[in-house]
Short mmCIF file of C-alpha atoms and ligand atoms in Angstrom, two decimals:
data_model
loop_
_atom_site.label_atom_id
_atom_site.label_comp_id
_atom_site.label_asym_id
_atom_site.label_seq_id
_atom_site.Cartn_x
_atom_site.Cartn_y
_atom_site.Cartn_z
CA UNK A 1 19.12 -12.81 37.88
CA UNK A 2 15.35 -12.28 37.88
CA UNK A 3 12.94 -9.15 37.65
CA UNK A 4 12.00 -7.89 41.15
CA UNK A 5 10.32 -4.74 40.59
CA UNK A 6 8.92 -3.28 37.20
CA UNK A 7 7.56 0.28 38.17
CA UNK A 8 6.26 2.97 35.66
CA UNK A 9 7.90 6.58 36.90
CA UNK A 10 5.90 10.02 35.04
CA UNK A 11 7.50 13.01 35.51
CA UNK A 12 7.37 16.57 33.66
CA UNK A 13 10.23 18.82 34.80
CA UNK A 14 10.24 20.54 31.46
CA UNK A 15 7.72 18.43 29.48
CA UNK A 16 6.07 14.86 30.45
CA UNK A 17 8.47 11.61 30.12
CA UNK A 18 7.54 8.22 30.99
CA UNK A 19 9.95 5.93 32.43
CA UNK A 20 10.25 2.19 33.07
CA UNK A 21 12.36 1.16 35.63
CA UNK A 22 13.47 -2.05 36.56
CA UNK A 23 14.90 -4.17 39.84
CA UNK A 24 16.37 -7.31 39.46
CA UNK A 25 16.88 -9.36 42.38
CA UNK A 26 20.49 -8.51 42.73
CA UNK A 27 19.73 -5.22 43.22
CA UNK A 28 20.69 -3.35 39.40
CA UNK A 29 18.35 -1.00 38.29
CA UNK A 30 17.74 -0.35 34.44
CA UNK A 31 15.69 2.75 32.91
CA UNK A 32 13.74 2.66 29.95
CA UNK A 33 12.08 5.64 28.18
CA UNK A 34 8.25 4.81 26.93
CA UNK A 35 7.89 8.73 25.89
CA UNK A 36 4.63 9.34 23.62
CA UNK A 37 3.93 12.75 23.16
CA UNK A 38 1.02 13.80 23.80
CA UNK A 39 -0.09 10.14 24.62
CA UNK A 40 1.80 9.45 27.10
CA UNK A 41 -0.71 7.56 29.68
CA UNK A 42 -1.77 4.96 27.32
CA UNK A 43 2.07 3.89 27.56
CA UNK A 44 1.47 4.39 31.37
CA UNK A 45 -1.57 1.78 31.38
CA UNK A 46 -0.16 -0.21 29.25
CA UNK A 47 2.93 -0.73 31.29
CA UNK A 48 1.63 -0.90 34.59
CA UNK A 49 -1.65 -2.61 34.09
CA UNK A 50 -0.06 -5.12 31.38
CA UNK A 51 3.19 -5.41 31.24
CA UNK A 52 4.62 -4.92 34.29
CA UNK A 53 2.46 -7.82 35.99
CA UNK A 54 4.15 -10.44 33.84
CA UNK A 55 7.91 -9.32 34.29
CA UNK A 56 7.81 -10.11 37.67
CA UNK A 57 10.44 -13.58 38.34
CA UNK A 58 11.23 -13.23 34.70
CA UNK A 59 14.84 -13.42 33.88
CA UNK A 60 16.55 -9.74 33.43
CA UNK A 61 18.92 -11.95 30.69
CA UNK A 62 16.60 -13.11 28.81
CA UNK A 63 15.98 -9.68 26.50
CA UNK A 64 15.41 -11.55 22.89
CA UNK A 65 12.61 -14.05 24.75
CA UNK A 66 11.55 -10.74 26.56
CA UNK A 67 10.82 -8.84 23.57
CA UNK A 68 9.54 -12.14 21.71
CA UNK A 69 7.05 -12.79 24.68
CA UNK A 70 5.61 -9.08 24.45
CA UNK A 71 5.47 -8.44 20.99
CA UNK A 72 3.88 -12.15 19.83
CA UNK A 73 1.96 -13.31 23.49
CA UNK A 74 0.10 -9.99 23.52
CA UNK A 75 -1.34 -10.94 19.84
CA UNK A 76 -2.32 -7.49 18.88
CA UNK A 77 0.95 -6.21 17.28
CA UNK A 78 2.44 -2.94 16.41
CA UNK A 79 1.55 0.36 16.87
CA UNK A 80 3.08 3.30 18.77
CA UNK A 81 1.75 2.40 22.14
CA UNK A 82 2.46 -0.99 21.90
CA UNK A 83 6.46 -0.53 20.22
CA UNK A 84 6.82 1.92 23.09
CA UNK A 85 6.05 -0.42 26.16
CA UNK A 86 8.21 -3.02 24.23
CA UNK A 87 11.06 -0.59 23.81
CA UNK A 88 11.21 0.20 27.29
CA UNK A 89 11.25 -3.06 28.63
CA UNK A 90 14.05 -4.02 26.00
CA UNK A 91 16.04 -0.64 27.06
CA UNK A 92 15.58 -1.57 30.56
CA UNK A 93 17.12 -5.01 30.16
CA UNK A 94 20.18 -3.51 27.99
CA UNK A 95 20.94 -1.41 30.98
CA UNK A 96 20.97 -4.40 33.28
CA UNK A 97 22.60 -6.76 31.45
CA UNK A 98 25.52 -4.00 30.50
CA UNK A 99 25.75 -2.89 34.29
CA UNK A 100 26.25 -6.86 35.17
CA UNK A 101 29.11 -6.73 33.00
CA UNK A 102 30.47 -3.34 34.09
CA UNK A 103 30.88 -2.03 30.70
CA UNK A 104 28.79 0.58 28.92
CA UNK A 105 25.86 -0.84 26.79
CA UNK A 106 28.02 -0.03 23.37
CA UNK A 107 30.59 -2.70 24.19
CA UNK A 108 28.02 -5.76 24.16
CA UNK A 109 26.70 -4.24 20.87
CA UNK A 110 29.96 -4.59 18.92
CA UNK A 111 31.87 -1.94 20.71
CA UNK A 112 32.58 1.46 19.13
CA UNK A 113 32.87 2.05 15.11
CA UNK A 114 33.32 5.56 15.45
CA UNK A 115 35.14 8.43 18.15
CA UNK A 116 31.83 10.29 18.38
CA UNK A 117 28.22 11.23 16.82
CA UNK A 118 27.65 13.57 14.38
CA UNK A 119 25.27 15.92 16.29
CA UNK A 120 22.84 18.26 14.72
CA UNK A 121 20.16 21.05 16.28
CA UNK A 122 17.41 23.15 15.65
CA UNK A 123 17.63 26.35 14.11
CA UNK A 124 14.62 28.58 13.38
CA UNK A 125 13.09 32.03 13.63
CA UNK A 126 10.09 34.37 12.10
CA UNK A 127 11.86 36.12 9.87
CA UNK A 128 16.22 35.44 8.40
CA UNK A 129 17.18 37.64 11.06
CA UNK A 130 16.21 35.45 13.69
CA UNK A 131 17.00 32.40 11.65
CA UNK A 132 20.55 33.73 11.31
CA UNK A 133 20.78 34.56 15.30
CA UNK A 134 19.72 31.05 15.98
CA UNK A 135 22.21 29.13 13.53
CA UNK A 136 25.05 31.10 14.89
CA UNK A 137 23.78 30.44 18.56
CA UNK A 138 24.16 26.66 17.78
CA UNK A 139 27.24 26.77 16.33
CA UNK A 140 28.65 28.56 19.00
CA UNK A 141 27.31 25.99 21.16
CA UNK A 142 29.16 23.36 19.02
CA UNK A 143 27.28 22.19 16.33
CA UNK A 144 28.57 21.13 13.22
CA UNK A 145 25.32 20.79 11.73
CA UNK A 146 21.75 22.46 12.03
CA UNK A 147 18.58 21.57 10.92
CA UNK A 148 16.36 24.98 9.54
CA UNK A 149 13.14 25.76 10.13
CA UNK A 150 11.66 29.39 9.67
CA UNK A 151 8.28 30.95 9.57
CA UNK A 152 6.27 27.65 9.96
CA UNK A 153 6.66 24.62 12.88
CA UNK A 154 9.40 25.30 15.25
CA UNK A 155 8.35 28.55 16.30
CA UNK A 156 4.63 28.28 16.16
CA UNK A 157 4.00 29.05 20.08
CA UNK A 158 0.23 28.35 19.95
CA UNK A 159 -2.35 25.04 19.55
CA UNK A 160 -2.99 25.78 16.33
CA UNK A 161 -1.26 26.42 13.07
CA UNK A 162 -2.32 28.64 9.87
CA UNK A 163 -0.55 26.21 6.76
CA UNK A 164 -0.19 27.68 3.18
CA UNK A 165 1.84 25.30 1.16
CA UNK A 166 1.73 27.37 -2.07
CA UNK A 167 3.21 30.19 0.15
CA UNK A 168 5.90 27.39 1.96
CA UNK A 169 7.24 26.02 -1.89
CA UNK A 170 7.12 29.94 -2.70
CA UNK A 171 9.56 31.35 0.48
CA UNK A 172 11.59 27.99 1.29
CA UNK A 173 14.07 27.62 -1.47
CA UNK A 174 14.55 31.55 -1.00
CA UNK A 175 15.53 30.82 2.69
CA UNK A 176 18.00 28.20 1.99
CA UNK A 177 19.41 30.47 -0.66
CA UNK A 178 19.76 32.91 1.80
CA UNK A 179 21.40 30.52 4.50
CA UNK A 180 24.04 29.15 1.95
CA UNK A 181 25.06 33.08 1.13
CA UNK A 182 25.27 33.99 4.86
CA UNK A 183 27.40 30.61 6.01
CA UNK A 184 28.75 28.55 3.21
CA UNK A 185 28.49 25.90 0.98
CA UNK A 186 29.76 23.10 3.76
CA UNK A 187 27.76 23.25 6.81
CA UNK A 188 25.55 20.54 6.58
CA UNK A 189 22.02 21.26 6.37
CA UNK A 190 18.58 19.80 7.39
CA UNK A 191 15.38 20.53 7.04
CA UNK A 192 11.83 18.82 8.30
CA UNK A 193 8.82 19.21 6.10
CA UNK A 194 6.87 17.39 8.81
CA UNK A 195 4.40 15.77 6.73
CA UNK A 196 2.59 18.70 4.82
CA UNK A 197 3.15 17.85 1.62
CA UNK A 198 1.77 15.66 -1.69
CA UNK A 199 4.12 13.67 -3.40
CA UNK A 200 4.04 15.88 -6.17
CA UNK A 201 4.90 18.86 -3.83
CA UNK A 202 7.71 16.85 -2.05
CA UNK A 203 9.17 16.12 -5.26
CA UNK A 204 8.99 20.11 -6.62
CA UNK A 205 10.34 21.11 -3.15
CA UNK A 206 13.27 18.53 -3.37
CA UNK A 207 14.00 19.59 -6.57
CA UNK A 208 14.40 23.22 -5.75
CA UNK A 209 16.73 22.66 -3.00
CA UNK A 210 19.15 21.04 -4.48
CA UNK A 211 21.36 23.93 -5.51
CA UNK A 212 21.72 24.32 -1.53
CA UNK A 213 22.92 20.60 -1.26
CA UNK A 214 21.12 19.56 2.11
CA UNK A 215 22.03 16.71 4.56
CA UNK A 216 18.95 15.65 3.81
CA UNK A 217 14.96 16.97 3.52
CA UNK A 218 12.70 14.95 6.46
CA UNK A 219 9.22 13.45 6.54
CA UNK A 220 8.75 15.13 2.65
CA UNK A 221 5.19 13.42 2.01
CA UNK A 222 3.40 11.26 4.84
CA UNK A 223 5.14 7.86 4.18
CA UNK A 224 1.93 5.25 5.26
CA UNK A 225 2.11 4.79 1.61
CA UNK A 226 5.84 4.17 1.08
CA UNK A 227 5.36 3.54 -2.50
CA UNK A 228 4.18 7.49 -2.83
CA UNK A 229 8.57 8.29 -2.23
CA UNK A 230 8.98 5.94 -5.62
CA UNK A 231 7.32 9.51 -7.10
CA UNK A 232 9.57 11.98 -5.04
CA UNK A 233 12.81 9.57 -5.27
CA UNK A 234 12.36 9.75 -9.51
CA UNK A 235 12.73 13.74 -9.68
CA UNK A 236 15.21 14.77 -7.54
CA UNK A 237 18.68 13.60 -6.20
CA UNK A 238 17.55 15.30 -2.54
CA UNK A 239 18.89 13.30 0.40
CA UNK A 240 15.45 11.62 2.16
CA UNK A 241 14.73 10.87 5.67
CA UNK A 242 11.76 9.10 6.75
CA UNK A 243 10.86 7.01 9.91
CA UNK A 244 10.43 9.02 13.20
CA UNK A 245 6.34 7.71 13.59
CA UNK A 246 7.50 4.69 12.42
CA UNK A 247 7.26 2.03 14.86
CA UNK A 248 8.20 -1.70 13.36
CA UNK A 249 10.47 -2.96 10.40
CA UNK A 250 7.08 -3.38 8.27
CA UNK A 251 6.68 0.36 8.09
CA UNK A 252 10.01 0.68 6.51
CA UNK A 253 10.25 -2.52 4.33
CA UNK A 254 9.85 -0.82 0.84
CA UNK A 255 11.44 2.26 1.68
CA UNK A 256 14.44 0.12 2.65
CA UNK A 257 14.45 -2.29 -0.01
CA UNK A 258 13.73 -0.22 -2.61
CA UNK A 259 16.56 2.58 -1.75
CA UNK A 260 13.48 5.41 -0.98
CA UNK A 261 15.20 6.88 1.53
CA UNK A 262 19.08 7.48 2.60
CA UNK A 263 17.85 8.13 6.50
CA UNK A 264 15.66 5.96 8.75
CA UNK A 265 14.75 8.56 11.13
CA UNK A 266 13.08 5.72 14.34
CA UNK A 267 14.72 6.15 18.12
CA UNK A 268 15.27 3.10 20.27
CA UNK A 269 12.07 4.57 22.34
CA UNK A 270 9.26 4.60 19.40
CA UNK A 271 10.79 1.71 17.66
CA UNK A 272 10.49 -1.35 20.35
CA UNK A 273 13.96 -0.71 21.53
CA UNK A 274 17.61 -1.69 20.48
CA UNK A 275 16.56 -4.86 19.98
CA UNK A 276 14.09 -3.92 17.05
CA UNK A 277 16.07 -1.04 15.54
CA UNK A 278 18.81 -2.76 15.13
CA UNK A 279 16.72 -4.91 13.03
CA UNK A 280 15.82 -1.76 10.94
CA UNK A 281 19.13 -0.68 10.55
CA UNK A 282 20.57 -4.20 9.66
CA UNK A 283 18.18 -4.00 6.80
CA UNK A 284 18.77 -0.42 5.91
CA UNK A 285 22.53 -1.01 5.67
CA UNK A 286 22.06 -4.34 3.15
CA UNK A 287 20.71 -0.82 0.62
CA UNK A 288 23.20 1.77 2.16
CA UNK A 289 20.70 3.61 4.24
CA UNK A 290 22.25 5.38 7.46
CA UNK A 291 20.69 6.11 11.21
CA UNK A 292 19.22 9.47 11.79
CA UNK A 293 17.72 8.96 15.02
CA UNK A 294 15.02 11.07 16.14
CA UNK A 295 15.73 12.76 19.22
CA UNK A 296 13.90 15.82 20.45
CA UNK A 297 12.96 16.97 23.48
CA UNK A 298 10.31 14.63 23.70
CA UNK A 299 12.80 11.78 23.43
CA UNK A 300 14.05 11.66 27.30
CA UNK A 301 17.54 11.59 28.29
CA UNK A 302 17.09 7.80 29.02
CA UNK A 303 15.84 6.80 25.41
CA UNK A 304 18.91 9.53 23.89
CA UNK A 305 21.33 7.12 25.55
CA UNK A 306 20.43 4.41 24.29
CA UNK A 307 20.26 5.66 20.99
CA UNK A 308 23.95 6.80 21.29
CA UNK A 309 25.03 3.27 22.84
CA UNK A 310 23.43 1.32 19.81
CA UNK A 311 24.68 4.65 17.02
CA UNK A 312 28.49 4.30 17.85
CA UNK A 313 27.97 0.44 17.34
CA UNK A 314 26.77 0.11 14.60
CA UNK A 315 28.51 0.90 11.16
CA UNK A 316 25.44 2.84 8.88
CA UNK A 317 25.10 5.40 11.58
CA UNK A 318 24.65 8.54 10.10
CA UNK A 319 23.41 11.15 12.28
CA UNK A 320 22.10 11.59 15.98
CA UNK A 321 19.32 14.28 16.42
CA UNK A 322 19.91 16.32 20.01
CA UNK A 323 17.24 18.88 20.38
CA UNK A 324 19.00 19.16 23.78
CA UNK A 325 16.43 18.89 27.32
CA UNK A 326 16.51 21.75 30.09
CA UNK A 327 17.97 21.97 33.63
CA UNK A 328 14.75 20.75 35.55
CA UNK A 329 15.40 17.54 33.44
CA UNK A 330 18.82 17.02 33.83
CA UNK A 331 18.29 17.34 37.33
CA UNK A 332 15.91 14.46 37.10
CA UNK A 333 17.66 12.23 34.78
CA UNK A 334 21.97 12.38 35.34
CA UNK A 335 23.65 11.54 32.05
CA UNK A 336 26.86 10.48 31.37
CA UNK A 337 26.71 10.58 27.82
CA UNK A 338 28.75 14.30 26.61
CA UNK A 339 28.34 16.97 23.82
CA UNK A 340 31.60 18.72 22.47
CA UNK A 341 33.51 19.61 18.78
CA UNK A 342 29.92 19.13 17.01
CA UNK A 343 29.77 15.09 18.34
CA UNK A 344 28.01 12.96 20.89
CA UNK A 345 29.57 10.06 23.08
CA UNK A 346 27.54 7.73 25.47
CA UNK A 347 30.43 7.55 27.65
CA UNK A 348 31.63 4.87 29.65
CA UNK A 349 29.59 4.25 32.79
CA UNK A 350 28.29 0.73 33.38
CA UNK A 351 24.88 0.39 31.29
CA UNK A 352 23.33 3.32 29.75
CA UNK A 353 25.10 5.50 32.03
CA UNK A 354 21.68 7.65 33.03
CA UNK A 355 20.14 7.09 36.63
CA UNK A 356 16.87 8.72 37.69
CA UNK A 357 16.50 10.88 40.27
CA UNK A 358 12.69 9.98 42.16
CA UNK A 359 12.95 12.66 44.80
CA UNK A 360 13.22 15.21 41.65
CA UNK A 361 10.81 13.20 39.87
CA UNK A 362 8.32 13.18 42.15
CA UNK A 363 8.82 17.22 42.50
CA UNK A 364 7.21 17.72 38.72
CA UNK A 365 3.66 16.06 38.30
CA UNK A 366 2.72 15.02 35.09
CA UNK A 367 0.35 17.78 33.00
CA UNK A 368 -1.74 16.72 30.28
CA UNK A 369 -0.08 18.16 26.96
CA UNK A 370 -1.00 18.12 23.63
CA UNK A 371 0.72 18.60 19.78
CA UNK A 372 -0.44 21.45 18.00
CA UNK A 373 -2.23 21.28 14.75
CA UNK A 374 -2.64 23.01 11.86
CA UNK A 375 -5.41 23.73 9.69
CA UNK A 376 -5.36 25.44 6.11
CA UNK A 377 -6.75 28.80 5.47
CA UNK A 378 -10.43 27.37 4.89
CA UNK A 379 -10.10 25.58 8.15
CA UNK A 380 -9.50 21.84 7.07
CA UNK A 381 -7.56 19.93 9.40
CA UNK A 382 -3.99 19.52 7.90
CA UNK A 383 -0.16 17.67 8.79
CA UNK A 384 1.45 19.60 11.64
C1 GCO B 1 11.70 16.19 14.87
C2 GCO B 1 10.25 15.94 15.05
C3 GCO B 1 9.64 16.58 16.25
C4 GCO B 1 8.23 16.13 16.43
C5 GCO B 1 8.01 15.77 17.87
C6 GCO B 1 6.71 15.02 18.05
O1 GCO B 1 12.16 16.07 13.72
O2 GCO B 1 12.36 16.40 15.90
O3 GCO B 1 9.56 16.21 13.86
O4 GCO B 1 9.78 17.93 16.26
O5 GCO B 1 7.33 17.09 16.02
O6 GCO B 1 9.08 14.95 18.29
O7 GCO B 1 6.61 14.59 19.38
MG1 MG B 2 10.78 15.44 12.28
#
């Protein structure tokens, strides 16, 4: 079965996506998400211009020689751009090879260790008011667990950002504190710190929250230097999650093997695909480190799937982000996978289970977009 057709498909019903999509000769079609906000047409010239050229009369079956060929023949290796192309490719090929054998993409990776995914969603608001409206909104929409964000990222609806950390380590423990009070000691709790803080901070904010026993505090101190969490990981007990700008198994390797973290945080679409992450998470399960797959809105439908094919395989999954996309996007990309009683399932169509429709595609032009950022009260440039 070769590779007849490798096209690059850009759509923004609610927000830009890129998607590979390839044709074998027999006529299967496999999607692969190559989603990099805010950057999203390097991926596109990389692909097309690239990639795409070289697939062509390859063989679909051939996904470990695939991903070999890509990430060693290019000979510049790594990076976001780069782990994205791969990943969609490697997706692509998943969701061919699983369609061949008419069974969802979950039975050739082991088959299912679990009924469902633990789900969780984004809660926030200005003020506890709204932060209370929203965390009872999601749990009347099914969640059994909610990530909480309030007063800073999440809600800030314009480019730019005011950040005061002394003012963030002041208010956040009080919010939690506030949380527990209004809806128990069990509902499992997240919360992203999204990069903003020193090692020093991170490890004065995870102390602090531990009375409130979260699921686990994300992206605590930018991890480029992963020996800075050997800091944060001596003063508090604080479940960590790390990973989502990660992009190969060398980002992670101390984190991993020195038991940092509890949560590597990569999707299947920034991580070079299933292939790679399963790599990741092999090596994150030898030190009893879990999955907590990224997966917002920026993270299409296509790339979600295959993160919930490859989480109910494997055994250290621990728990599936699902920042959940809008109608104009579901009526681009039809899902199989389904949402109820707080967990996720992939389903069990052929593949991936997602198709892509191009007449609704083509109906949504991509729009340059860009993250917001966030600047201290002085002015200098900080983490968003
Ligand atoms: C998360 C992430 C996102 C990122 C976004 C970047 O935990 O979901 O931090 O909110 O900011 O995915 O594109
Ligand atoms: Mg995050």
């Amino acid at each position: 079965m070769l590779i007849e057709a490798a096209e690059v498909v850009v759509t923004n019903p609610d927000r830009n996506f890129v998607t590979l999509r390839l044709t074998t000769d027999d006529g299967l079609v496999g999607l692969g998400d190559a989603t990099l906000n805010g950057r999203e047409q390097a991926v596109v010239a990389y692909l097309a211009e690239h990639v795409a050229p070289l697939l062509i009369g390859r063989d679909a079956h051939a996904i470990e020689d695939t991903w070999q060929f890509l990430y060693r023949g290019a000979y510049w290796r790594r990076g976001p751009v780069t782990m994205a192309a791969i990943a969609a490719v490697d997706v692509a090929l998943w969701d061919i090879k699983a369609q061949a054998a008419g069974m969802p993409l979950y039975q050739l990776l082991g088959g299912a260790s679990r009924t469902g995914l633990l789900a969780y969603g984004h809660a926030s608001g200005r003020d506890l008011a709204e932060l209370s409206d929203s965390i009872r909104a999601l749990q009347a929409a099914g969640f059994g667990a909610i990530r909480v964000q309030t007063g800073v990222y999440g809600v800030a609806n314009d480019a730019s950002e005011v950040w005061d950390t002394a003012a963030y380590l002041r208010d956040l423990p009080g919010v939690f504190e506030a949380v527990r009070a209004e809806f128990g000691p069990s509902l499992p709790l997240l919360h992203d710190v999204h990069h903003r803080l020193t090692p020093i901070q991170a490890a004065r904010l995870g102390r602090a929250l531990e009375p409130y026993d979260l699921f686990w505090l994300e992206d605590c101190t930018p991890a480029e230097n992963q020996e800075a969490l050997r800091l944060v990981r001596s003063h508090t007990t604080t479940p960590l999650a790390i990973g989502e700008v990660f992009n190969t198994i060398w980002d992670y390797r101390s984190l991993l093997q020195e038991q940092l973290i509890d949560y590597a945080r990569s999707s299947v679409t920034h991580a070079g695909g299933i292939s790679h992450l399963r790599r990741i998470l092999d090596l994150a399960a030898l030190h009893q480190i879990k999955s907590g797959m990224h997966g917002p809105q920026d993270i299409s439908p296509v790339g979600m799937a295959a993160a919930l094919h490859l989480g109910l395989a494997i055994h250290n999954f621990g728990i599936q982000e699902y920042a959940r996309h809008g109608e104009r996007t579901n009526e681009v990309f039809r899902q199989s996978f389904t949402f109820s009683d707080g967990l996720l399932h992939p389903g069990s169509a052929p593949g991936i289970g997602v198709t892509l429709d191009a007449d609704a595609a083509g109906r949504y032009p991509y729009q340059a977009a860009y993250l917001p950022i966030a600047r201290l009260r002085d002015g200098t440039l900080h983490d968003w």
